[in-house]
PDB file of C-alpha atoms and ligand atoms in Angstrom:
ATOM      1  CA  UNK A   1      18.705  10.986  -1.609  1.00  0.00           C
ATOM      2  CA  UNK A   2      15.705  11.161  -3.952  1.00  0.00           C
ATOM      3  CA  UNK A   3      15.565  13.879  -5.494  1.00  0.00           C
ATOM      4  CA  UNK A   4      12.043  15.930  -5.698  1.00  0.00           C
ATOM      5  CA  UNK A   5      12.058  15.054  -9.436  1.00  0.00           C
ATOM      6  CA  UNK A   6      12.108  11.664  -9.247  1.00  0.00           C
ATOM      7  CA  UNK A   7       8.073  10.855  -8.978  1.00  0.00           C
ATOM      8  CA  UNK A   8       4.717  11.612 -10.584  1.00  0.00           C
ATOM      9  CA  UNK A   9       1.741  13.313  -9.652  1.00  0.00           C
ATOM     10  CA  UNK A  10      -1.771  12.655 -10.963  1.00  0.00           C
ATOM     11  CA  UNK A  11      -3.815  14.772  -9.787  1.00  0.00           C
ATOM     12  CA  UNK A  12      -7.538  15.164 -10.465  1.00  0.00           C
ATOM     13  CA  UNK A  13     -10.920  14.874  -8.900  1.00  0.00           C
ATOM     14  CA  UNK A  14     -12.107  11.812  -6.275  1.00  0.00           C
ATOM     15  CA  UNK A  15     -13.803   9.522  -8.415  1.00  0.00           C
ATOM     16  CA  UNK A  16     -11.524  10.119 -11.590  1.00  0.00           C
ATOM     17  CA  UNK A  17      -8.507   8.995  -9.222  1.00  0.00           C
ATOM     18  CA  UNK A  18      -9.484   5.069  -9.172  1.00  0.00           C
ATOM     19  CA  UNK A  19      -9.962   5.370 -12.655  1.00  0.00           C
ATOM     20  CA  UNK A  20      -6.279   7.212 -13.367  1.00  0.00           C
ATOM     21  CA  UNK A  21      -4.786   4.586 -11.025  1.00  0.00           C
ATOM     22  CA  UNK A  22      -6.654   1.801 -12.594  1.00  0.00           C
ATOM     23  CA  UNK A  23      -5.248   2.800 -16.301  1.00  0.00           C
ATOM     24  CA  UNK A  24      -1.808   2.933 -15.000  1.00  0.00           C
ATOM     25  CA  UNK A  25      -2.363  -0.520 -13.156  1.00  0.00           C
ATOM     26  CA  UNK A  26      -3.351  -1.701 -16.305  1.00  0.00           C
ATOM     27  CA  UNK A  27      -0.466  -0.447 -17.958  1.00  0.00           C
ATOM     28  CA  UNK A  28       1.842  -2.350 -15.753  1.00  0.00           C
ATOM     29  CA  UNK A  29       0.377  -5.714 -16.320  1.00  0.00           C
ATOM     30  CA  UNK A  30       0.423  -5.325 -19.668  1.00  0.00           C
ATOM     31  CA  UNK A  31       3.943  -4.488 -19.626  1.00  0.00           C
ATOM     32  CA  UNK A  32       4.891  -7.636 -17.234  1.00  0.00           C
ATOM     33  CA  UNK A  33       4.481 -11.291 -18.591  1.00  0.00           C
ATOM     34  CA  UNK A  34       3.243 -13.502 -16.570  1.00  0.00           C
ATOM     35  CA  UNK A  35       2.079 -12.691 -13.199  1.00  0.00           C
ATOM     36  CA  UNK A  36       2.540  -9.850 -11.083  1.00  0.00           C
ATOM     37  CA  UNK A  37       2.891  -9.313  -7.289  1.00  0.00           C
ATOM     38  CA  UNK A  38       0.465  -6.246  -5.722  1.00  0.00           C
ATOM     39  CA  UNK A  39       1.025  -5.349  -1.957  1.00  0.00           C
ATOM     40  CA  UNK A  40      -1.675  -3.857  -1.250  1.00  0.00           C
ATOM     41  CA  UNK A  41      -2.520  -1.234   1.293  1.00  0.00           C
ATOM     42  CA  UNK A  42      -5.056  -1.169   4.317  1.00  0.00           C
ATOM     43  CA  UNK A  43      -7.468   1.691   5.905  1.00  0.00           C
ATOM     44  CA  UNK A  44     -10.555   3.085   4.286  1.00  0.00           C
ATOM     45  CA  UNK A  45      -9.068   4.597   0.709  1.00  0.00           C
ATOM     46  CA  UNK A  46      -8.335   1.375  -0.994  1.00  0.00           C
ATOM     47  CA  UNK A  47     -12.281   0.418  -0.586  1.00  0.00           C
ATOM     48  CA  UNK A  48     -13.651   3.082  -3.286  1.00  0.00           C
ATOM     49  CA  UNK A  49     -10.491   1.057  -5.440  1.00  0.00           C
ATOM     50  CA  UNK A  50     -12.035  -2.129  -5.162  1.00  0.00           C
ATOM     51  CA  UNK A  51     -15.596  -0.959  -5.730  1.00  0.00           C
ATOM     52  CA  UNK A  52     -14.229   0.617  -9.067  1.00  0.00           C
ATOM     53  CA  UNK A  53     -12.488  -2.873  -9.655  1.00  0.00           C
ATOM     54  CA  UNK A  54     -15.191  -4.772  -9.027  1.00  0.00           C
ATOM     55  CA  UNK A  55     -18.208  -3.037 -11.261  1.00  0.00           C
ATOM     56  CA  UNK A  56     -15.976  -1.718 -13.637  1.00  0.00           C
ATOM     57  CA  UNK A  57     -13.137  -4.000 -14.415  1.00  0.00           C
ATOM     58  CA  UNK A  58     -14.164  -7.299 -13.842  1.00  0.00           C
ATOM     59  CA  UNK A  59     -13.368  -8.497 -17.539  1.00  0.00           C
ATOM     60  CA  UNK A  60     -10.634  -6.113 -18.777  1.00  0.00           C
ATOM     61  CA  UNK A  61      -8.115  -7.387 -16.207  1.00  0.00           C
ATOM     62  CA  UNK A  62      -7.000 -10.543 -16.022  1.00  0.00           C
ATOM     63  CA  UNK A  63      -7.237 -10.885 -12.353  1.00  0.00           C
ATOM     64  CA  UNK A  64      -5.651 -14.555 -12.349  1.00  0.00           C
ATOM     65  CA  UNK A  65      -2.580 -13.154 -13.121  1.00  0.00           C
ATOM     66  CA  UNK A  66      -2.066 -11.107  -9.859  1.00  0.00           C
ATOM     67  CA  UNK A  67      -0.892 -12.176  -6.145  1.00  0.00           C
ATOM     68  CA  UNK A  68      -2.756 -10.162  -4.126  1.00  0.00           C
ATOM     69  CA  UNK A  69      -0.080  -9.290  -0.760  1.00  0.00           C
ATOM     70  CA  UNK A  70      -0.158  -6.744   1.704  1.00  0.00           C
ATOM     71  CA  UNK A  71       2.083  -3.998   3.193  1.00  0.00           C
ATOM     72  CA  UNK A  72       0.523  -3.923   6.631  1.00  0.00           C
ATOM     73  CA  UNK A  73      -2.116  -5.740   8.713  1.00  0.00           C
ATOM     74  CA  UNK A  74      -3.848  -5.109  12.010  1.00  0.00           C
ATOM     75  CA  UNK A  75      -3.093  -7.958  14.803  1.00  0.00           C
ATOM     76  CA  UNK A  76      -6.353  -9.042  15.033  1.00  0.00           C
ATOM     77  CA  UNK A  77      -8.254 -12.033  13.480  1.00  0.00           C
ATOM     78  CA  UNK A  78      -9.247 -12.377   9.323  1.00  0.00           C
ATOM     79  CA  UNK A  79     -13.008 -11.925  10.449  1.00  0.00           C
ATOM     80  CA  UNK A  80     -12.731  -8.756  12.789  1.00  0.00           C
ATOM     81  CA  UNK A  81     -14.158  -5.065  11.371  1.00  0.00           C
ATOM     82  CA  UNK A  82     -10.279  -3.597  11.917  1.00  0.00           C
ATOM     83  CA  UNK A  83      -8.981  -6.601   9.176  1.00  0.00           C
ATOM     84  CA  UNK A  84      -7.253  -5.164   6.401  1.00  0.00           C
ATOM     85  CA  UNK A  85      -7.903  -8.613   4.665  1.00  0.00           C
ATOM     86  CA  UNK A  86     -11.461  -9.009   6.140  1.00  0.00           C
ATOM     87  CA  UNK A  87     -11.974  -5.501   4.308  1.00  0.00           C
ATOM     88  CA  UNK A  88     -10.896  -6.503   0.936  1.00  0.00           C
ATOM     89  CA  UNK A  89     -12.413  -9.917   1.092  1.00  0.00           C
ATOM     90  CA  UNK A  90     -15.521  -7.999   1.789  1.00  0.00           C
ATOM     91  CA  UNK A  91     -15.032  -5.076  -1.424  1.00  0.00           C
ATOM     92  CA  UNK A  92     -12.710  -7.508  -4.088  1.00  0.00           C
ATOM     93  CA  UNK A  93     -12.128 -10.646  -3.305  1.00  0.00           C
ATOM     94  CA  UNK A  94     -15.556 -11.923  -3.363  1.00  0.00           C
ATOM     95  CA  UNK A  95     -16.470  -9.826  -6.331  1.00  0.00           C
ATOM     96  CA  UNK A  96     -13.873 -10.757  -8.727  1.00  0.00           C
ATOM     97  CA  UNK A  97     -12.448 -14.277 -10.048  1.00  0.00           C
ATOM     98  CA  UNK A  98      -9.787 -14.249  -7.832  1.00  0.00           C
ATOM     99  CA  UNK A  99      -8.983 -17.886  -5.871  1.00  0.00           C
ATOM    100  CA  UNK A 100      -7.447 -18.391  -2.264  1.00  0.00           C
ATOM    101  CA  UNK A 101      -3.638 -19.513  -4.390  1.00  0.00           C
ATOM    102  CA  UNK A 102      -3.903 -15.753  -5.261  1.00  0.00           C
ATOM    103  CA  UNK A 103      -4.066 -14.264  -1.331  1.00  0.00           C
ATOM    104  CA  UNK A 104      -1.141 -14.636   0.992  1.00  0.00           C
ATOM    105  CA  UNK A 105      -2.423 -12.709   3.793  1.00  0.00           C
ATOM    106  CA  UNK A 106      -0.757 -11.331   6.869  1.00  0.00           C
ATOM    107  CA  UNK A 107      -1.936 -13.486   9.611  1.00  0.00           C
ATOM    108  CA  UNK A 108      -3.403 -11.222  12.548  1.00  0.00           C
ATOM    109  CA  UNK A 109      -4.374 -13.986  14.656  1.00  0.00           C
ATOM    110  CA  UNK A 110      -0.717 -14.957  14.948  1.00  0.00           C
ATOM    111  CA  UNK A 111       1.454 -13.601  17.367  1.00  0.00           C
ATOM    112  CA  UNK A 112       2.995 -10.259  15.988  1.00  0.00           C
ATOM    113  CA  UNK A 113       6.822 -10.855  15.721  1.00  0.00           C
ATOM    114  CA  UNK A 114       6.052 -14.593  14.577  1.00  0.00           C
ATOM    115  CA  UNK A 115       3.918 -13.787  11.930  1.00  0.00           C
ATOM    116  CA  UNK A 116       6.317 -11.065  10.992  1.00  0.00           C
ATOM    117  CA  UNK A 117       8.970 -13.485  10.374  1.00  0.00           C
ATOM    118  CA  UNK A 118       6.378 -16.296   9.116  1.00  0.00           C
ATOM    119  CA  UNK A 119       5.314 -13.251   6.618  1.00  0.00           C
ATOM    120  CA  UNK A 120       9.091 -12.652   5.147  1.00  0.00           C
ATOM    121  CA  UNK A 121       9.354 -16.306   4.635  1.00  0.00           C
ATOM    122  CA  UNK A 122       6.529 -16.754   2.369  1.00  0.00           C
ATOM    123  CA  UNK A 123       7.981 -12.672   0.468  1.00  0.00           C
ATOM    124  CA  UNK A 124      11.113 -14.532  -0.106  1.00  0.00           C
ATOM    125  CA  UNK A 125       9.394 -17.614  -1.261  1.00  0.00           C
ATOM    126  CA  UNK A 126       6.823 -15.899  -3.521  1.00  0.00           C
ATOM    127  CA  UNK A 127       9.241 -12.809  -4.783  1.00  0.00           C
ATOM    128  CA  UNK A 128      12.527 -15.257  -4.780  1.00  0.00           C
ATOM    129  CA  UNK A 129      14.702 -12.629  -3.495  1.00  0.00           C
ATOM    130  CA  UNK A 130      16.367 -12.600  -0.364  1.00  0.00           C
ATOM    131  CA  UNK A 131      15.347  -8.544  -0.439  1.00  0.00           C
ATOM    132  CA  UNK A 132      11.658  -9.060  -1.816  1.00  0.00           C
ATOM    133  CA  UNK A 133      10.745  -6.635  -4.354  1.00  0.00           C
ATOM    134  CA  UNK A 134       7.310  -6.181  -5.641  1.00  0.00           C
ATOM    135  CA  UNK A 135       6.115  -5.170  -9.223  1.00  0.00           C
ATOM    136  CA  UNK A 136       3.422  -2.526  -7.265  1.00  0.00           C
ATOM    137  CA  UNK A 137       3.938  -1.083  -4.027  1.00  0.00           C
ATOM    138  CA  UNK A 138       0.422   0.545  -2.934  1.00  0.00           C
ATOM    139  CA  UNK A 139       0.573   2.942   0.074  1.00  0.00           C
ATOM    140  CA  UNK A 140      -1.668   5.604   1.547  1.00  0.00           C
ATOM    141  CA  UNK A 141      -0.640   8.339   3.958  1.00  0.00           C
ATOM    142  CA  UNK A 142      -2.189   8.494   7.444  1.00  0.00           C
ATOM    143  CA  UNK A 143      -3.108  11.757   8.891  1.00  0.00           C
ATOM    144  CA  UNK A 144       0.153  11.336  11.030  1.00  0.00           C
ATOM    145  CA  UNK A 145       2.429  10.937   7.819  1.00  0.00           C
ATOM    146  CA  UNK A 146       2.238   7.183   9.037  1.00  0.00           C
ATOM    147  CA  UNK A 147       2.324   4.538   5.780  1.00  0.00           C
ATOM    148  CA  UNK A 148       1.570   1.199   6.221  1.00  0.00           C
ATOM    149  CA  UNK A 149       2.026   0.643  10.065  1.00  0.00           C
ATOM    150  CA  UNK A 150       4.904   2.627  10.808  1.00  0.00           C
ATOM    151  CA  UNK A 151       4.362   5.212  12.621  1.00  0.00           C
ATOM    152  CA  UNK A 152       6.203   8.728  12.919  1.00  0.00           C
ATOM    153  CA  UNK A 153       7.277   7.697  16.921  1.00  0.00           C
ATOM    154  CA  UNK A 154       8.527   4.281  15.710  1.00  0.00           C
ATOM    155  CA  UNK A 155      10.735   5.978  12.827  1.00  0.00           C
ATOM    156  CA  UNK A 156      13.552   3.600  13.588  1.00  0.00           C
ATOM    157  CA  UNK A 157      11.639   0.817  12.148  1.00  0.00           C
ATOM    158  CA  UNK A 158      11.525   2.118   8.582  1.00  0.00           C
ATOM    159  CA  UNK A 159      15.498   1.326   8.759  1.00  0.00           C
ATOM    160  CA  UNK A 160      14.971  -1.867  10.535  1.00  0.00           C
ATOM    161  CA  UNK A 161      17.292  -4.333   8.510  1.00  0.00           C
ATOM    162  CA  UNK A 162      14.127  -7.177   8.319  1.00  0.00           C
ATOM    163  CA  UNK A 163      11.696  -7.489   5.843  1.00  0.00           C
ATOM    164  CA  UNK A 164       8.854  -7.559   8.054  1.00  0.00           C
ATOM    165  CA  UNK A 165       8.392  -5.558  11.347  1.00  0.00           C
ATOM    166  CA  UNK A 166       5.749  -5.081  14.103  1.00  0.00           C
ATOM    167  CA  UNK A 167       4.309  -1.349  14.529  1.00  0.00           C
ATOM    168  CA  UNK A 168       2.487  -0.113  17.276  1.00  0.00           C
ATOM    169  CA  UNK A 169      -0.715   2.262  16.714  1.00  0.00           C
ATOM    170  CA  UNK A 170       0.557   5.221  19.028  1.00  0.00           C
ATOM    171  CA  UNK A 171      -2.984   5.870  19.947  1.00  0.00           C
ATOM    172  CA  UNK A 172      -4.596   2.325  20.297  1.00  0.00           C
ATOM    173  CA  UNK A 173      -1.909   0.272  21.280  1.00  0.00           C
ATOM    174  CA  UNK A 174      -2.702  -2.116  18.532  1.00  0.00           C
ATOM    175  CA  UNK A 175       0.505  -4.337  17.296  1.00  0.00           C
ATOM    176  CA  UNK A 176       0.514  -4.307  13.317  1.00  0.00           C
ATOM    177  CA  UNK A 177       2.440  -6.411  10.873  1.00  0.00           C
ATOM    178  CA  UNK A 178       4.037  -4.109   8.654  1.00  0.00           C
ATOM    179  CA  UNK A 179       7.113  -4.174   5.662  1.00  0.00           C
ATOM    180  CA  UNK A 180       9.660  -2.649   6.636  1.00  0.00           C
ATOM    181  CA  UNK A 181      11.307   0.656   4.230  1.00  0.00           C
ATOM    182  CA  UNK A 182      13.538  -1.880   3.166  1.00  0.00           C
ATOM    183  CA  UNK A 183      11.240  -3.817   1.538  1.00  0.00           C
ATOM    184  CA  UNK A 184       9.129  -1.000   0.617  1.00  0.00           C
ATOM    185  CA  UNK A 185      11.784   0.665  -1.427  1.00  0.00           C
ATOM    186  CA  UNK A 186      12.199  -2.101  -3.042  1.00  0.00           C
ATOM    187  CA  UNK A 187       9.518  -2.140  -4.926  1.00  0.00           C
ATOM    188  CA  UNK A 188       9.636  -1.895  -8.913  1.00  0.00           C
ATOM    189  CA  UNK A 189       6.645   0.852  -8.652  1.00  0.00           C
ATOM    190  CA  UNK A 190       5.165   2.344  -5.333  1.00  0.00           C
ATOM    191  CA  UNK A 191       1.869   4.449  -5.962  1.00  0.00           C
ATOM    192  CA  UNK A 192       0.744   6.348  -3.192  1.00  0.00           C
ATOM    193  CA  UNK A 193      -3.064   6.581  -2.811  1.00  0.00           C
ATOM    194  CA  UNK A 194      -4.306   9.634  -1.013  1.00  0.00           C
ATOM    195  CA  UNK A 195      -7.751  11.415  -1.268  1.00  0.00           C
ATOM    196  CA  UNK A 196      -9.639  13.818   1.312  1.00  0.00           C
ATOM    197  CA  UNK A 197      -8.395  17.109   2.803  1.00  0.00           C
ATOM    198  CA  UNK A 198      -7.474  15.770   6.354  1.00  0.00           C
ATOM    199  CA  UNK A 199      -4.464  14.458   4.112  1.00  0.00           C
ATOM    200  CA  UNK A 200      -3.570  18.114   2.815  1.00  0.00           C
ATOM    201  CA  UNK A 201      -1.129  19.805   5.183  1.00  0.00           C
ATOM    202  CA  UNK A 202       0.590  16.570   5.547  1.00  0.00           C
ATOM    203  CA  UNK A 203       1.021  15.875   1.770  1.00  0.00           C
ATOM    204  CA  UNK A 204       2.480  19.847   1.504  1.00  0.00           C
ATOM    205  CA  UNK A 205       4.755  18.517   3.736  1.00  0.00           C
ATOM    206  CA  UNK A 206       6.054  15.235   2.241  1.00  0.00           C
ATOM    207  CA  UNK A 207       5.845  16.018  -1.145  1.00  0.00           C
ATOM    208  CA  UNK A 208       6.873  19.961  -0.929  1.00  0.00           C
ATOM    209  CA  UNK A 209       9.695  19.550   1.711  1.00  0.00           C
ATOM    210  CA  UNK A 210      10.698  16.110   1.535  1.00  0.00           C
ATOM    211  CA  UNK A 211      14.628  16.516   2.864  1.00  0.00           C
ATOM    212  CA  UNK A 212      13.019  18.011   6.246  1.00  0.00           C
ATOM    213  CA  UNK A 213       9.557  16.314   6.384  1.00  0.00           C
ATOM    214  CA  UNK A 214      11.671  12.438   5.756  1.00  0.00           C
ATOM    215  CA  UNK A 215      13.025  13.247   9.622  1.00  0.00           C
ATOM    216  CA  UNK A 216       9.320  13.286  10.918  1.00  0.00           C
ATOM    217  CA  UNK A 217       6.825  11.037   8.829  1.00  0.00           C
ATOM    218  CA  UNK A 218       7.711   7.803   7.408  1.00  0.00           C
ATOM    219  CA  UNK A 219       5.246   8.378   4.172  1.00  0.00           C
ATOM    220  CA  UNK A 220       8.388  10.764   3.202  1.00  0.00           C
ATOM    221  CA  UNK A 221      10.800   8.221   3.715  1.00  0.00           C
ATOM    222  CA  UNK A 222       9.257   6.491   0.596  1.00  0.00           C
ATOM    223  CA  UNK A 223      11.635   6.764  -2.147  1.00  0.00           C
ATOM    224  CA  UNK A 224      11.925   3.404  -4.561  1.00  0.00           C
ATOM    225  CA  UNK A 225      15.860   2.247  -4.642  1.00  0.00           C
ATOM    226  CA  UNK A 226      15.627   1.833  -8.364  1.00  0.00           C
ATOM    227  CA  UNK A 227      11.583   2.124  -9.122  1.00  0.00           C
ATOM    228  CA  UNK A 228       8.859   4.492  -9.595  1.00  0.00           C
ATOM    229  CA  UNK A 229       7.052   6.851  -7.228  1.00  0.00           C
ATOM    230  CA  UNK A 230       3.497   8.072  -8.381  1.00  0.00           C
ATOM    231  CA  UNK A 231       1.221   9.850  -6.151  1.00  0.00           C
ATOM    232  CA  UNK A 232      -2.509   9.689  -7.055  1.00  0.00           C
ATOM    233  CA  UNK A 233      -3.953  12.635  -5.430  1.00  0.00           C
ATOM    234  CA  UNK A 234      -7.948  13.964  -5.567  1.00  0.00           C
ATOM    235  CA  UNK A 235      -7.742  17.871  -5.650  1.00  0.00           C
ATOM    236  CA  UNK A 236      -8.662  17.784  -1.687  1.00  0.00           C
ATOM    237  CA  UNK A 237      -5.377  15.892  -0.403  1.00  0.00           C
ATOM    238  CA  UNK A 238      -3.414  17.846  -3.133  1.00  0.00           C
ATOM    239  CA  UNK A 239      -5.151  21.781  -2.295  1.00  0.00           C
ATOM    240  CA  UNK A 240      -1.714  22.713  -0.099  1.00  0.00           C
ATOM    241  CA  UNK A 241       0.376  21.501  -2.636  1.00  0.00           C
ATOM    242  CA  UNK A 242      -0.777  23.769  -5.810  1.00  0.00           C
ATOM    243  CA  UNK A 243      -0.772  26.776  -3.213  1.00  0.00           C
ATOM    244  CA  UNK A 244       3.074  26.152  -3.408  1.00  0.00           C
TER     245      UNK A 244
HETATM  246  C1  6PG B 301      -3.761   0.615   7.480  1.00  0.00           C
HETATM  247  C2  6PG B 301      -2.985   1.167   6.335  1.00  0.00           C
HETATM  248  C3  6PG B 301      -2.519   2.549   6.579  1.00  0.00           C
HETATM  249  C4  6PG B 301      -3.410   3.426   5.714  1.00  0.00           C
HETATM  250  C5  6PG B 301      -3.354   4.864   6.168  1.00  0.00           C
HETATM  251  C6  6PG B 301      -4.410   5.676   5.416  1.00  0.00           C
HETATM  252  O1  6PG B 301      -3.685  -0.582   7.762  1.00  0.00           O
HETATM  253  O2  6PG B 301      -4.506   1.443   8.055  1.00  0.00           O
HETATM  254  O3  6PG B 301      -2.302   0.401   5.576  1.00  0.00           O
HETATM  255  O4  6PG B 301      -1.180   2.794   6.298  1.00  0.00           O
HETATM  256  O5  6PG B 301      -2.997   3.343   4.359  1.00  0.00           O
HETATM  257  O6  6PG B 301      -3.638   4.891   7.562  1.00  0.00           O
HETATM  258  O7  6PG B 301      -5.654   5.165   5.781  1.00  0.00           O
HETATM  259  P1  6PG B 301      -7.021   5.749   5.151  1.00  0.00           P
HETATM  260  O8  6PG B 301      -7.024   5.314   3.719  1.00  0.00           O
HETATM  261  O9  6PG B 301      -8.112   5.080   5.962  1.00  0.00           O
HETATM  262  O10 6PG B 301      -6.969   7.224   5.314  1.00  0.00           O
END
């Protein structure tokens, strides 16, 4: 059981949350030799990220040194709008020195529960551990208390005993390649991402009343075996939480 000590909080305003998240990215490269593994997440957040990434830190990161991964992806193909990795091809990749050996996508255009197991193949391969564990973990909340794609009426999969797993959007019917909590909290550092007040009452929730709130919403079933938890929050997604 984690207890409500065990993570971070930065808190502060929307724009000065890529740049808090950036530092402490930063700070974990240069504390890793070599190269380091980044799942990263999907949705609309990460794209203010990359934008920050891309005209503000294309030559104080060494980019060559990351694998870029990811902890979910929509079944669909690499070129359609709902594409995690069309997405951040669009905002990163093709702003930033960073080559194809770098991107081991999640491929949509497979079928689901093949690409699922294709996907844990290549973890194992690429994170040499028969439980892959990555050096950063990035997650955002969905206005369900969903994270990556699995979904509070699918809770059973966060337990599910493979590395990868296919969710099903409860509203769209979409299949989605996601990690599974396994392989999630295995993860050397897992930093939630989470701006906008549609995120508010869900966040009081997860982070104020985790023991009752990790029965309902996967996002508080997020709790690193042996790693760190950070939440970067704008003041919007984190207004319930200073109420108390
Ligand atoms: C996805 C994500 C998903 C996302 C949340 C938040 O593929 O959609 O990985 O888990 O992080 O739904 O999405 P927003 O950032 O768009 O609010």
């Amino acid at each position: 059981m984690m207890k409500d000590t065990d993570f971070e909080i930065v808190c502060t305003t929307t724009p000065d949350v890529y740049v808090r998240f950036t530092e402490w990215f930063k700070s974990v490269l240069a504390s890793s030799d070599g190269k380091i593994s980044l799942a990263l997440s999907g949705g609309n957040t990460p794209k203010a990220l990359f934008e920050h990434w891309a005209t503000k830190h294309r030559d104080d990161v060494d980019w060559k040194r990351v694998q870029f991964f990811w902890g979910d992806e929509r079944c669909v193909p690499p070129n359609d709008e709902q594409s995690n990795y069309k997405m951040t091809k669009e905002y990163l990749f093709s702003q930033l020195p960073i080559s194809e050996r770098q991107i081991f996508r999640i491929k949509g255009e497979n079928e689901p529960f093949a690409e699922a197991e294709r996907y844990a193949d290549v973890l194992r391969r690429e994170l040499k551990g028969e439980i892959p564990s990555f050096d950063i973990m990035m997650l955002g909340v969905g206005d369900d208390g969903h994270t990556a794609s699995i979904f509070p009426n699918q809770l059973a999969l966060w337990d599910s005993p493979q590395t990868c797993v296919v969710g099903i959007h409860p509203q769209s019917g979409q299949k989605r390649v996601s990690l599974s909590g396994r392989t999630i909290n295995a993860a050397k550092n897992i930093a939630f991402l989470v701006t906008g007040k549609n995120k508010a009452e869900k966040l009081r929730e997860i982070i104020g009343n985790r023991n009752q709130a990790e029965k309902t919403y996967p996002a508080a079933k997020v709790a690193p075996q042996s790693g760190r938890l950070l939440w970067f929050l704008d003041e919007d997604a984190a207004e319930a939480i200073k109420k108390g």
